[in-house]
Short mmCIF file of C-alpha atoms (C1' of nucleotides) and ligand atoms in Angstrom, two decimals:
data_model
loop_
_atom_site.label_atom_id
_atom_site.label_comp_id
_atom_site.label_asym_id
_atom_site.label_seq_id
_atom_site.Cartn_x
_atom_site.Cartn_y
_atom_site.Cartn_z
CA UNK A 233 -25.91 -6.35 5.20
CA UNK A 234 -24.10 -8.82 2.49
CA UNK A 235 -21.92 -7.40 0.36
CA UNK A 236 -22.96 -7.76 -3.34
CA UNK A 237 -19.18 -7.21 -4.91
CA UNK A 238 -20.52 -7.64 -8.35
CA UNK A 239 -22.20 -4.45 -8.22
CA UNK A 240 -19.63 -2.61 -6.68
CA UNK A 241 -17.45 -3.79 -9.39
CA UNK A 242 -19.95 -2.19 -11.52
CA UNK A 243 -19.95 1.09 -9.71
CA UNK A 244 -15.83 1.25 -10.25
CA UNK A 245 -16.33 -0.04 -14.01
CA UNK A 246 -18.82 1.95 -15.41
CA UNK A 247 -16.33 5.25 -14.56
CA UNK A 248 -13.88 4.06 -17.78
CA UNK A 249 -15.21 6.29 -20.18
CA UNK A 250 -15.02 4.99 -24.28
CA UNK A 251 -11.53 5.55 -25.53
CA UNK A 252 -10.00 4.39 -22.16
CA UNK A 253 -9.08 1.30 -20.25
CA UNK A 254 -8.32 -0.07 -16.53
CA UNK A 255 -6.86 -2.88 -15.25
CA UNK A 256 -7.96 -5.75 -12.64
CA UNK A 257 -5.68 -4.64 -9.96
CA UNK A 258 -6.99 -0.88 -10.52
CA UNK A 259 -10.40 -1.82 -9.95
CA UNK A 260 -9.68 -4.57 -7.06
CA UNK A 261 -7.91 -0.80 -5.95
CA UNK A 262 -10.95 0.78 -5.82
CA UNK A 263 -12.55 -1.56 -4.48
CA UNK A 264 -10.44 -1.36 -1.39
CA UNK A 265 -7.89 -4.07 -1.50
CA UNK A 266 -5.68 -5.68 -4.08
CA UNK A 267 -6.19 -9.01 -3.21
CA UNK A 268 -9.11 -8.75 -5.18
CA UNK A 269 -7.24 -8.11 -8.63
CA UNK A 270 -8.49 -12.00 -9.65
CA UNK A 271 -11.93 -11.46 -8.08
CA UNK A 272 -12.28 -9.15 -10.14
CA UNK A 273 -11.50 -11.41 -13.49
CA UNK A 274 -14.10 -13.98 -12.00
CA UNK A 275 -16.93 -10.93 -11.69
CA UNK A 276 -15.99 -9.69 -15.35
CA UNK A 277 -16.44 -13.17 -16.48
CA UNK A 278 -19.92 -14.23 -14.75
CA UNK A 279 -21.51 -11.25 -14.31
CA UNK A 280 -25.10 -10.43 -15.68
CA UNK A 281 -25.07 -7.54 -18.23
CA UNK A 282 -28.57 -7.11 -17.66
CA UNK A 283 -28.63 -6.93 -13.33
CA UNK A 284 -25.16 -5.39 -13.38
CA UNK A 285 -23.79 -3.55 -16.50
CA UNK A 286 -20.51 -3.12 -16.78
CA UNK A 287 -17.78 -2.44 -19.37
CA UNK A 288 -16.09 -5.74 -19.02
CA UNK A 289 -14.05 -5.07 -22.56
CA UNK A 290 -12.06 -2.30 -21.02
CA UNK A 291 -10.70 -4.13 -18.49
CA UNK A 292 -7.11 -5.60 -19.53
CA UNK A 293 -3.52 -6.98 -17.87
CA UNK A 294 -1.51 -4.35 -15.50
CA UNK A 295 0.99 -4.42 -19.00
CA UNK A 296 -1.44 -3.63 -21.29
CA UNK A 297 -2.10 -7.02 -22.58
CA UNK A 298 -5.47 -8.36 -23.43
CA UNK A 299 -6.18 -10.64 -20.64
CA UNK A 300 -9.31 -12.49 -20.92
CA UNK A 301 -12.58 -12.03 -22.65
CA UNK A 302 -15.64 -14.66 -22.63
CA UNK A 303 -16.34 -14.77 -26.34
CA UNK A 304 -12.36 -14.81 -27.26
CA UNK A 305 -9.88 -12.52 -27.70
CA UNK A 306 -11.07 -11.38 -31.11
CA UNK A 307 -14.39 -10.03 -29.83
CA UNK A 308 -12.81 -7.70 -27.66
CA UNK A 309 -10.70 -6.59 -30.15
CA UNK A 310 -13.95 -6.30 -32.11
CA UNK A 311 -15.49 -3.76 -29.14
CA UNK A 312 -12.16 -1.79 -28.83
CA UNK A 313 -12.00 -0.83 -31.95
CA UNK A 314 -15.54 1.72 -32.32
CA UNK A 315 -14.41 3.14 -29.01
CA UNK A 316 -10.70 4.44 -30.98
CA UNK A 317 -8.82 1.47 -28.74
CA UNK A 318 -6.76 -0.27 -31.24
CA UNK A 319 -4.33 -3.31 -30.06
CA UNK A 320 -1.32 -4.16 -31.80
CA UNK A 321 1.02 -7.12 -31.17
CA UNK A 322 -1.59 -7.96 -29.02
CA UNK A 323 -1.29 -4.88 -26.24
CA UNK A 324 -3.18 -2.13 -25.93
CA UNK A 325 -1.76 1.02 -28.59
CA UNK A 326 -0.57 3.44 -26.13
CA UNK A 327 -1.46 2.17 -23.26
CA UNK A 328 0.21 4.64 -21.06
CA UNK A 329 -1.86 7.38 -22.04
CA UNK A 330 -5.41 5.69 -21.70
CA UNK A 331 -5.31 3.79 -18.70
CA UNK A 332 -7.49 5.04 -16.50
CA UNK A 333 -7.43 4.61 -12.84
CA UNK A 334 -8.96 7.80 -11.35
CA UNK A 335 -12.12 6.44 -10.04
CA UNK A 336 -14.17 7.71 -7.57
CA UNK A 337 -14.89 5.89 -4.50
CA UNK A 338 -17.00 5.72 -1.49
CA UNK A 339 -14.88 6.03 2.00
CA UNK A 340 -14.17 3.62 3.15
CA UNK A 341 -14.00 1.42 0.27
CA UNK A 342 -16.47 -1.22 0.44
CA UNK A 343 -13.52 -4.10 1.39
CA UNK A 344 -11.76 -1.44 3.58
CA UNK A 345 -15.57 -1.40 5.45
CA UNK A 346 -15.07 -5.19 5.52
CA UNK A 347 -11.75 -4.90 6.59
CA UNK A 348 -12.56 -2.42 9.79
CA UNK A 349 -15.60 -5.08 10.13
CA UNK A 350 -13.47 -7.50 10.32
CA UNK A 351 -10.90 -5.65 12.96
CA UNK A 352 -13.98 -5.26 15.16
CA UNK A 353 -15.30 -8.79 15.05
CA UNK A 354 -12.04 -9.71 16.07
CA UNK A 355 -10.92 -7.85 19.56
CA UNK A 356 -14.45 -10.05 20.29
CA UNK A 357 -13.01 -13.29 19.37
CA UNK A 358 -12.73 -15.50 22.62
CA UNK A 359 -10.61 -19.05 22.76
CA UNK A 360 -11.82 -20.05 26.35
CA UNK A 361 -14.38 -22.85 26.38
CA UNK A 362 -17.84 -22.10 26.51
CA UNK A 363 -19.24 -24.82 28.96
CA UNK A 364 -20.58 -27.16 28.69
CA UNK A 365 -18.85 -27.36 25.34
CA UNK A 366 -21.33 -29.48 22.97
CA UNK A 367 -21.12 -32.60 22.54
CA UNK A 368 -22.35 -32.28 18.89
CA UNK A 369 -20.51 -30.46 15.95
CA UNK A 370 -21.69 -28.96 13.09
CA UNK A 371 -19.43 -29.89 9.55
CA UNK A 372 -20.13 -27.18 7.44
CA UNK A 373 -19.00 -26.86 3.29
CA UNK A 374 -20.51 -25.46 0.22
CA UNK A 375 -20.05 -26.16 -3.60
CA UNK A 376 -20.10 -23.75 -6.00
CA UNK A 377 -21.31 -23.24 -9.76
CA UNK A 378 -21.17 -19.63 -10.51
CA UNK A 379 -23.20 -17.71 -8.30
CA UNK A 380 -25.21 -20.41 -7.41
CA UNK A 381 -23.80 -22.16 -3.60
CA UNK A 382 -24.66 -25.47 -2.42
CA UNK A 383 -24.50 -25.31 1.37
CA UNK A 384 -25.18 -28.71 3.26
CA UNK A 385 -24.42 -29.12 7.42
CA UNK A 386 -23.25 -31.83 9.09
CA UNK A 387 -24.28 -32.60 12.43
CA UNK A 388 -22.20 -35.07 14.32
CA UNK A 389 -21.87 -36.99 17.58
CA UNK A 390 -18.33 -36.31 18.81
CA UNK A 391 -19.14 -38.90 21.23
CA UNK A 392 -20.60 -41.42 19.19
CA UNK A 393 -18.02 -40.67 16.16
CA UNK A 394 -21.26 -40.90 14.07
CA UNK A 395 -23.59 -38.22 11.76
CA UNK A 396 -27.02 -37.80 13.11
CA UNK A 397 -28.35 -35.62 10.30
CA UNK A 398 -28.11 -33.17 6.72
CA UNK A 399 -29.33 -29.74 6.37
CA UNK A 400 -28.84 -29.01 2.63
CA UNK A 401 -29.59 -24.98 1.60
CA UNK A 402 -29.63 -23.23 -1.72
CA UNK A 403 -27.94 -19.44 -2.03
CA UNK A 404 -26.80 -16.64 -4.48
CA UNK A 405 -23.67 -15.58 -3.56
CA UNK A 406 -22.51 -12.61 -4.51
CA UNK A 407 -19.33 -12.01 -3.37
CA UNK A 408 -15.94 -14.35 -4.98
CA UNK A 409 -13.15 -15.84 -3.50
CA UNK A 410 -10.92 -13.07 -2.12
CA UNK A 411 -7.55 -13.94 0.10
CA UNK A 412 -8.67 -13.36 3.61
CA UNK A 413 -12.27 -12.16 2.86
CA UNK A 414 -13.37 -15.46 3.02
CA UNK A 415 -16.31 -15.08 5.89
CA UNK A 416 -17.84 -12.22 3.51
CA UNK A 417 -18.41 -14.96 1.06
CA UNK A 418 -19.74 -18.14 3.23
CA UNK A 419 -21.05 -16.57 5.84
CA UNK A 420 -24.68 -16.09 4.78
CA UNK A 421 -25.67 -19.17 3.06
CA UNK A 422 -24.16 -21.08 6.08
CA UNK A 423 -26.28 -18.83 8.30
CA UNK A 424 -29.05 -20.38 6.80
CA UNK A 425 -27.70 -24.12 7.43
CA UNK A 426 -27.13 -23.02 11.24
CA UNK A 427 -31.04 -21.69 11.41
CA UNK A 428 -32.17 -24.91 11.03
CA UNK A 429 -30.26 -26.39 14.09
CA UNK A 430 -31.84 -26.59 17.10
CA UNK A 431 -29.44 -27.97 19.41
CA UNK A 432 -26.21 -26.92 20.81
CA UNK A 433 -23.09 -27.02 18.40
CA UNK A 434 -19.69 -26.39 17.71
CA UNK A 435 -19.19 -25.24 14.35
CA UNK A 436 -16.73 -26.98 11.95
CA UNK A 437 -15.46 -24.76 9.56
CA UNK A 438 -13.93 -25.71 6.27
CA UNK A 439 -11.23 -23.21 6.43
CA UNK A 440 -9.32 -20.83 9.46
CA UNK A 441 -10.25 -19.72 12.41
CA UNK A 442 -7.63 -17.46 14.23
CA UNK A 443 -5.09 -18.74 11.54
CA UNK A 444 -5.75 -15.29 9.78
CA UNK A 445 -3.25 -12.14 9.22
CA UNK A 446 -6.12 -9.79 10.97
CA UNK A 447 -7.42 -12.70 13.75
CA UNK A 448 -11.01 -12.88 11.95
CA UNK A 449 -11.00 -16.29 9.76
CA UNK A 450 -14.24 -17.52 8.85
CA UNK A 451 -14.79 -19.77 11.91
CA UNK A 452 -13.83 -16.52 14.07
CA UNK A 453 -16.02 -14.50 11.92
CA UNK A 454 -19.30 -16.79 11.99
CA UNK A 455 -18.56 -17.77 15.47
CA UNK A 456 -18.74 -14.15 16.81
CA UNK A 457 -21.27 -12.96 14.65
CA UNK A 458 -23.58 -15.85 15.74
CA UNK A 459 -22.08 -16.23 19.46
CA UNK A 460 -21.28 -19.91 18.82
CA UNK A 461 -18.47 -21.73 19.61
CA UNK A 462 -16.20 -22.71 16.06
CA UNK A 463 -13.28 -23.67 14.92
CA UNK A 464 -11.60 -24.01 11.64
CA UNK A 465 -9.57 -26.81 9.77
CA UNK A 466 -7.98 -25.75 6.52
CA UNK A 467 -5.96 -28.23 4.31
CA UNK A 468 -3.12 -25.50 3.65
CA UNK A 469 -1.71 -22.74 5.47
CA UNK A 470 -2.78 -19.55 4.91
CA UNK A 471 -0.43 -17.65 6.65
CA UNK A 472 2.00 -18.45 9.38
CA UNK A 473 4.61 -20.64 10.24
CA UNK A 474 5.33 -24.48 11.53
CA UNK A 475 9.13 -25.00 12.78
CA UNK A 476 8.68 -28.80 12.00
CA UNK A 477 5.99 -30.89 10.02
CA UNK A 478 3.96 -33.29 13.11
CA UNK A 479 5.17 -37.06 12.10
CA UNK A 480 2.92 -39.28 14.03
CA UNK A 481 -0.80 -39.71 13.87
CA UNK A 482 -2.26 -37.21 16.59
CA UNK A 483 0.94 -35.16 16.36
CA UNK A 484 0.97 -31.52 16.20
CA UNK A 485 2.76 -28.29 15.78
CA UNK A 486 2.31 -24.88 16.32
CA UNK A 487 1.64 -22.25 13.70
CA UNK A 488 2.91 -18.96 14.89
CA UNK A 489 2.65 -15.73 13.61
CA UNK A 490 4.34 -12.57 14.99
CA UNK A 491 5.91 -15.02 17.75
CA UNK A 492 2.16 -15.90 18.86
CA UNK A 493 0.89 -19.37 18.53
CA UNK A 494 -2.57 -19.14 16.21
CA UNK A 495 -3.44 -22.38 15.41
CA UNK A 496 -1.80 -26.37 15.23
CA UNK A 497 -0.52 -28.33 12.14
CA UNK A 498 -2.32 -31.61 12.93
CA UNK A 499 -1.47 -34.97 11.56
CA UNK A 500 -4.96 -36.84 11.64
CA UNK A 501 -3.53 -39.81 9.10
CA UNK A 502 -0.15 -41.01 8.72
CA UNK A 503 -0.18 -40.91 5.27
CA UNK A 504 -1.44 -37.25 4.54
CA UNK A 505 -0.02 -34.01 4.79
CA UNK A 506 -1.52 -32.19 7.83
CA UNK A 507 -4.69 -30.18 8.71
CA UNK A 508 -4.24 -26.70 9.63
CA UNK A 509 -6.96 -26.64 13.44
CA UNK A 510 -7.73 -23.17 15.07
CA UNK A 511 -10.23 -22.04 17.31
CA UNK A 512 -12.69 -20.39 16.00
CA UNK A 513 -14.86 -18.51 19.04
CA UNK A 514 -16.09 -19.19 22.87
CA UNK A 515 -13.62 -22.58 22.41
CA UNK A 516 -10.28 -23.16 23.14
CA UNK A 517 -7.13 -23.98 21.38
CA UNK A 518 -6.71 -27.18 22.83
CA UNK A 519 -10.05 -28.27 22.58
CA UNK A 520 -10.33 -27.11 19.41
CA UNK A 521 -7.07 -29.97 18.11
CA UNK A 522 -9.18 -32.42 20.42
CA UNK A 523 -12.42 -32.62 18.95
CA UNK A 524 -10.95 -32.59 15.39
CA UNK A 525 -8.50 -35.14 16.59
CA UNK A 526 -11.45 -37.39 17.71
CA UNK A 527 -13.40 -36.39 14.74
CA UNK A 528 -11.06 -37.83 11.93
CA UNK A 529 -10.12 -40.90 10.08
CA UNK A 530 -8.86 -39.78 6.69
CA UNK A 531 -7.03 -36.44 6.33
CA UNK A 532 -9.74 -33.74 6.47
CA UNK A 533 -11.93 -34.72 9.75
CA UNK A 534 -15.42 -36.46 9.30
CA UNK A 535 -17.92 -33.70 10.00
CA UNK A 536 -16.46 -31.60 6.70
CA UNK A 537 -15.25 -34.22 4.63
CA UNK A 538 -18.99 -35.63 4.82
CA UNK A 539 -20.66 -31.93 4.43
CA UNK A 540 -18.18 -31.41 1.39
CA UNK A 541 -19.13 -34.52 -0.33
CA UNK A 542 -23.13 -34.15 0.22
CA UNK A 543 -22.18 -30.51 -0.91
CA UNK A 544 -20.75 -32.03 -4.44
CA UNK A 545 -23.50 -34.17 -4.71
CA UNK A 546 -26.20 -31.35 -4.09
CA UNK A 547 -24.66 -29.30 -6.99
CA UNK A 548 -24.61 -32.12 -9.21
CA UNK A 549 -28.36 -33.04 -8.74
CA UNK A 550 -29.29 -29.92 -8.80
CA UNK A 551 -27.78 -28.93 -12.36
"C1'" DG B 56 13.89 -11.63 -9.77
"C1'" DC B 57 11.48 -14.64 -6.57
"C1'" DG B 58 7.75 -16.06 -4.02
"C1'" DA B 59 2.84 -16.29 -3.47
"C1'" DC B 60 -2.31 -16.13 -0.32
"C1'" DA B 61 -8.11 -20.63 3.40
"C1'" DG B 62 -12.08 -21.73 -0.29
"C1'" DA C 75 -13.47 -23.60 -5.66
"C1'" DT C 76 -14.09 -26.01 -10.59
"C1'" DC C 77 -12.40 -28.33 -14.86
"C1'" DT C 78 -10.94 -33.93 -15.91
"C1'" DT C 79 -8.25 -39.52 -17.18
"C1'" DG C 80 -5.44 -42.21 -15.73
"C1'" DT C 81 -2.53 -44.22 -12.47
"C1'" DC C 82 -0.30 -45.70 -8.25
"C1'" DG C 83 -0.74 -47.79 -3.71
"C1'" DC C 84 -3.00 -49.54 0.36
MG1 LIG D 127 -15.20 -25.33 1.28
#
DNA sequence: GCGACAG
DNA sequence: ATCTTGTCGC
């Protein structure tokens, strides 16, 4: 099942009693990872108080500063004050003593579920080509305006270097940007896109595929969940290394991580920095550089730099 | 103290 | 990712 973070926020939140305080990184704690200290500022600041409650006043900076607060600083002042919080010099009196951070959890924490999800999915990830591999491929993006995603699909002749059609698909998604949680967050409206797709494809993620501290990027992820081949371009690294930056068009370089080779800086114009390629699922390494090699003409390759411009477009229409 | 992590 | 005006260069 998705994972609806905003209400497991809202589980963690609602445990700060009047009188007290947290902190982002103490809830993203709870939550299961800290990565999701900012998440956490982005769900305090969209959230619906009337499908998910939550105490959004209490939460402040790991130094007892303010932080943030939707209607200004003043209103939360404002809140603080009834609950015998008072703020001086702009930090929270006594913070020390009121800080609360003894929440109780579920185990595993939902993103340490994710996490061992994620472990699974990946001892499945293969990067041998299925074959035939397609000769079509799949540009997938999504725009964003709140909750409310924008997914649109690409499908492209790799042959023919030319679209053949859109799939455009409305979602809620409930689940932010988190550092390396990415597939939690795109996966299901892009799910949707893929239903509509009759023939064979290779996916074309914007974002990772084995380029990923736990081996489960979002192509990986979407690619074994679905049992399609994928791969992943990303316009900066998310973790690894490159020994030299490729020069030439068509150039590339190996990003490696603990000695092993995950993925290939590729140079697809001369004038742009490069595009991070790795295989996603059921396709290889090589093949996966090949087809986005083929595939491109300005920096990000055609398939996603189409999908993420009908994506734009979609959101703006739609508003 | 510095550096820092896809979208 | 989104928020935004201009500017530089091909
Ligand atoms: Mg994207």
């Amino acid at each position: 099942m998705d994972i609806d973070l905003y209400k497991e926020c809202g589980r963690i939140a609602n445990q700060v009693p009047e009188g007290m305080v947290t902190t982002y990184g103490a809830i993203a704690r709870a939550l299961g990872d800290i990565r999701a200290r900012r998440a956490v500022g982005v769900i305090m600041n969209t959230y619906d108080g009337k499908r998910t409650p939550m105490p959004c006043h209490r939460v402040v900076y790991h130094d007892g500063s303010l932080g943030g607060f939707a209607y200004g600083l003043d209103a939360k002042v404002k809140r603080l004050k009834p609950e015998g919080v008072s703020v001086k010099d702009g930090r929270i009196a006594g913070f020390e003593k009121i800080n609360f951070s003894d929440f109780k959890t579920p185990s595993p924490k939902p993103l340490e579920k994710a996490r061992e999800e994620q472990l699974r999915l990946a001892g499945k990830v293969s990067t041998s080509d299925v074959r035939p591999l397609p000769n079509l491929t799949l540009g997938l993006d999504v725009s964003y305006s709140g909750i409310r995603a924008y997914g649109v699909g690409i499908l492209f002749d790799i042959g023919n270097n030319e679209p053949v059609k859109t799939i455009r698909t409305k979602a809620e998604v409930r689940f932010p940007y988190v550092p390396t949680y990415l597939g939690f967050r795109e996966m299901p409206i892009f799910r949707k896109i893929i239903a509509k797709v009759e023939e064979p494809v290779v996916l074309m993620l914007d974002g990772n595929g084995t380029i990923h501290p736990f081996g489960l990027g979002i192509a990986s992820h979407i690619g074994v969940e679905l049992g399609m081949p994928s791969l992943g371009v990303a316009k900066s690294l998310l973790c690894g290394e490159t020994e030299s930056e490729p020069t030439r068009k068509g150039a590339a370089e190996p990003v490696r991580l603990d000695g092993k080779t995950i993925g290939h800086a590729l140079r697809t114009s001369e004038r742009a920095k490069p595009v991070y390629v790795s295989a996603g699922h059921r396709i290889s390494q090589d093949s996966a550089v090949t087809i986005v090699g083929k595939v491109s003409r300005l920096k990000v390759p055609e398939p996603v730099r189409l999908a993420h411009i009908e994506a734009t477009k979609f959101r703006k229409e739609s508003a």
